[in-house]
Amino acid sequence: MNSSPATTGSQGRSLAPLYLASAVLAGLTMPIQSRVNGALGIRLGDPVAASLVSFTTGLILLVIVSLVFPRARAGAMSIPRALREKRFPRWYLTAGCVGSFVVISQTLTVPLLGVALFTVSIVTGQTLGSLLVDTLGFGPGGRRRISVIRGLGAGLTIAGVVWAVSPRMGSAAEVATLLVPMAIPLVVGFLMGFQAAMNGVQAQVYGTPVAATLVNFLVGGILLSILLLVRLPITGQPEALPTQWWYYLGGPLGCVFIGLSAFLVKHLGVLLTGLGMICGQLVGSLLIDVIVPAPGSVVNAATVAGTLLTLTAVALASTPGSMLRRLRS
């Protein structure tokens, strides 16, 4: 017997904290992935080559998973049929390019902006894109009304990120001169909201987020391969691949991030999934800077306070309207 809509909705609400915790967990993988890919880029002397290695290792892992697990295998085998039957617009496949755009924007703008301004720009774009996607009903969960509380939570999330990274930012005049390069990660972050929605739709069609993640890594890998080949006459060959195993963790971590994102947008919506991941990203960055600090990393009261404000903002945005009404009464 099929569950009634009321029962299904009740189950979704009861699992919402678990889904939100999963979004935070997915966000925790991002700073680790950035640190690993950054180290690999330095080792190879080419960040694009490092990104291609990351995509390739992730793709290999996804192929193995698709061969071993029956549901993942069935999802992978359904990809050609879904494309042939046009069960979703084919341009949704470009979701795989957005991950490549993130890497390209890092390559172009981080040397100019620094990590702090880059983070603020991409998080702001991601939050605005997620708001628009939920408002339009672009994702698999359909249209989700953006309440005043949820909008406030999104605004406070951006404020928390700015506060957390403020120790690494320059003066207001210096920031103002960098507005043009800041627009690049802002646009990329905006596209990340649509990427999550398109991945969610594909996961629903294929029957598993593994297949959607597989398509993402394949498309992104093709784009990075073309970019590397175009740059090769100018930049020359990258250095030899390292032998240490941890240099190859970036791809598997990316699989976790994209796969969980594709699964969660159906249950939480794009905005709340994005806010949870931003929260995890900040917490992960704080832990990494405390445990294994990189040169130039700064952890002080503003870093901790901004992270706590982001946690509070995400908790506020995820609070059901019915609970807020009970608290006011």
Short mmCIF file of N, CA and C in Angstrom, two decimals, residues 91-92 128-146 190 193-194 197 201 269-271:
data_model
loop_
_atom_site.label_atom_id
_atom_site.label_comp_id
_atom_site.label_asym_id
_atom_site.label_seq_id
_atom_site.Cartn_x
_atom_site.Cartn_y
_atom_site.Cartn_z
N TRP A 91 20.45 19.74 -21.80
CA TRP A 91 21.41 20.73 -21.33
C TRP A 91 21.64 20.62 -19.82
N TYR A 92 20.83 19.82 -19.12
CA TYR A 92 21.09 19.56 -17.70
C TYR A 92 22.43 18.86 -17.50
N LEU A 128 22.41 33.20 -3.30
CA LEU A 128 21.45 33.88 -4.17
C LEU A 128 20.90 32.93 -5.23
N GLY A 129 21.78 32.10 -5.82
CA GLY A 129 21.33 31.13 -6.81
C GLY A 129 20.37 30.12 -6.22
N SER A 130 20.65 29.66 -5.02
CA SER A 130 19.78 28.68 -4.36
C SER A 130 18.42 29.29 -4.04
N LEU A 131 18.40 30.55 -3.62
CA LEU A 131 17.13 31.24 -3.37
C LEU A 131 16.28 31.28 -4.64
N LEU A 132 16.91 31.64 -5.76
CA LEU A 132 16.18 31.75 -7.02
C LEU A 132 15.68 30.38 -7.49
N VAL A 133 16.53 29.36 -7.36
CA VAL A 133 16.15 28.02 -7.81
C VAL A 133 14.93 27.51 -7.05
N ASP A 134 14.93 27.69 -5.73
CA ASP A 134 13.79 27.24 -4.94
C ASP A 134 12.53 28.05 -5.26
N THR A 135 12.71 29.35 -5.50
CA THR A 135 11.56 30.20 -5.83
C THR A 135 10.93 29.80 -7.16
N LEU A 136 11.77 29.45 -8.14
CA LEU A 136 11.28 29.06 -9.46
C LEU A 136 10.76 27.62 -9.49
N GLY A 137 11.15 26.82 -8.50
CA GLY A 137 10.76 25.40 -8.52
C GLY A 137 11.56 24.61 -9.54
N PHE A 138 12.82 25.01 -9.74
CA PHE A 138 13.66 24.40 -10.76
C PHE A 138 14.15 23.00 -10.36
N GLY A 139 14.24 22.74 -9.06
CA GLY A 139 14.78 21.48 -8.58
C GLY A 139 13.75 20.37 -8.53
N PRO A 140 14.18 19.15 -8.14
CA PRO A 140 13.28 18.00 -8.12
C PRO A 140 12.20 18.10 -7.04
N GLY A 141 12.43 18.91 -6.01
CA GLY A 141 11.44 19.06 -4.95
C GLY A 141 10.34 20.06 -5.28
N GLY A 142 10.41 20.66 -6.47
CA GLY A 142 9.38 21.62 -6.86
C GLY A 142 9.60 22.98 -6.23
N ARG A 143 8.61 23.84 -6.38
CA ARG A 143 8.72 25.21 -5.86
C ARG A 143 8.62 25.20 -4.34
N ARG A 144 9.51 25.94 -3.70
CA ARG A 144 9.50 26.05 -2.24
C ARG A 144 9.42 27.53 -1.87
N ARG A 145 8.41 27.87 -1.11
CA ARG A 145 8.21 29.26 -0.73
C ARG A 145 9.34 29.71 0.19
N ILE A 146 9.93 30.85 -0.13
CA ILE A 146 11.00 31.42 0.69
C ILE A 146 10.37 32.34 1.72
N PHE A 190 26.66 31.31 -8.10
CA PHE A 190 25.26 31.38 -8.52
C PHE A 190 24.88 30.15 -9.33
N GLY A 193 23.95 26.72 -7.50
CA GLY A 193 22.57 26.44 -7.10
C GLY A 193 21.82 25.68 -8.18
N PHE A 194 22.02 26.09 -9.44
CA PHE A 194 21.38 25.39 -10.56
C PHE A 194 22.01 24.02 -10.78
N ALA A 197 20.34 21.63 -8.47
CA ALA A 197 18.99 21.31 -8.94
C ALA A 197 19.02 20.34 -10.12
N VAL A 201 17.49 16.49 -10.31
CA VAL A 201 16.55 15.99 -11.33
C VAL A 201 17.10 14.73 -11.98
N GLY A 269 15.30 20.97 -0.46
CA GLY A 269 15.31 22.12 -1.34
C GLY A 269 16.75 22.56 -1.56
N VAL A 270 16.95 23.35 -2.60
CA VAL A 270 18.31 23.76 -2.97
C VAL A 270 18.88 24.74 -1.96
N LEU A 271 18.05 25.67 -1.45
CA LEU A 271 18.55 26.68 -0.53
C LEU A 271 19.07 26.06 0.76
#
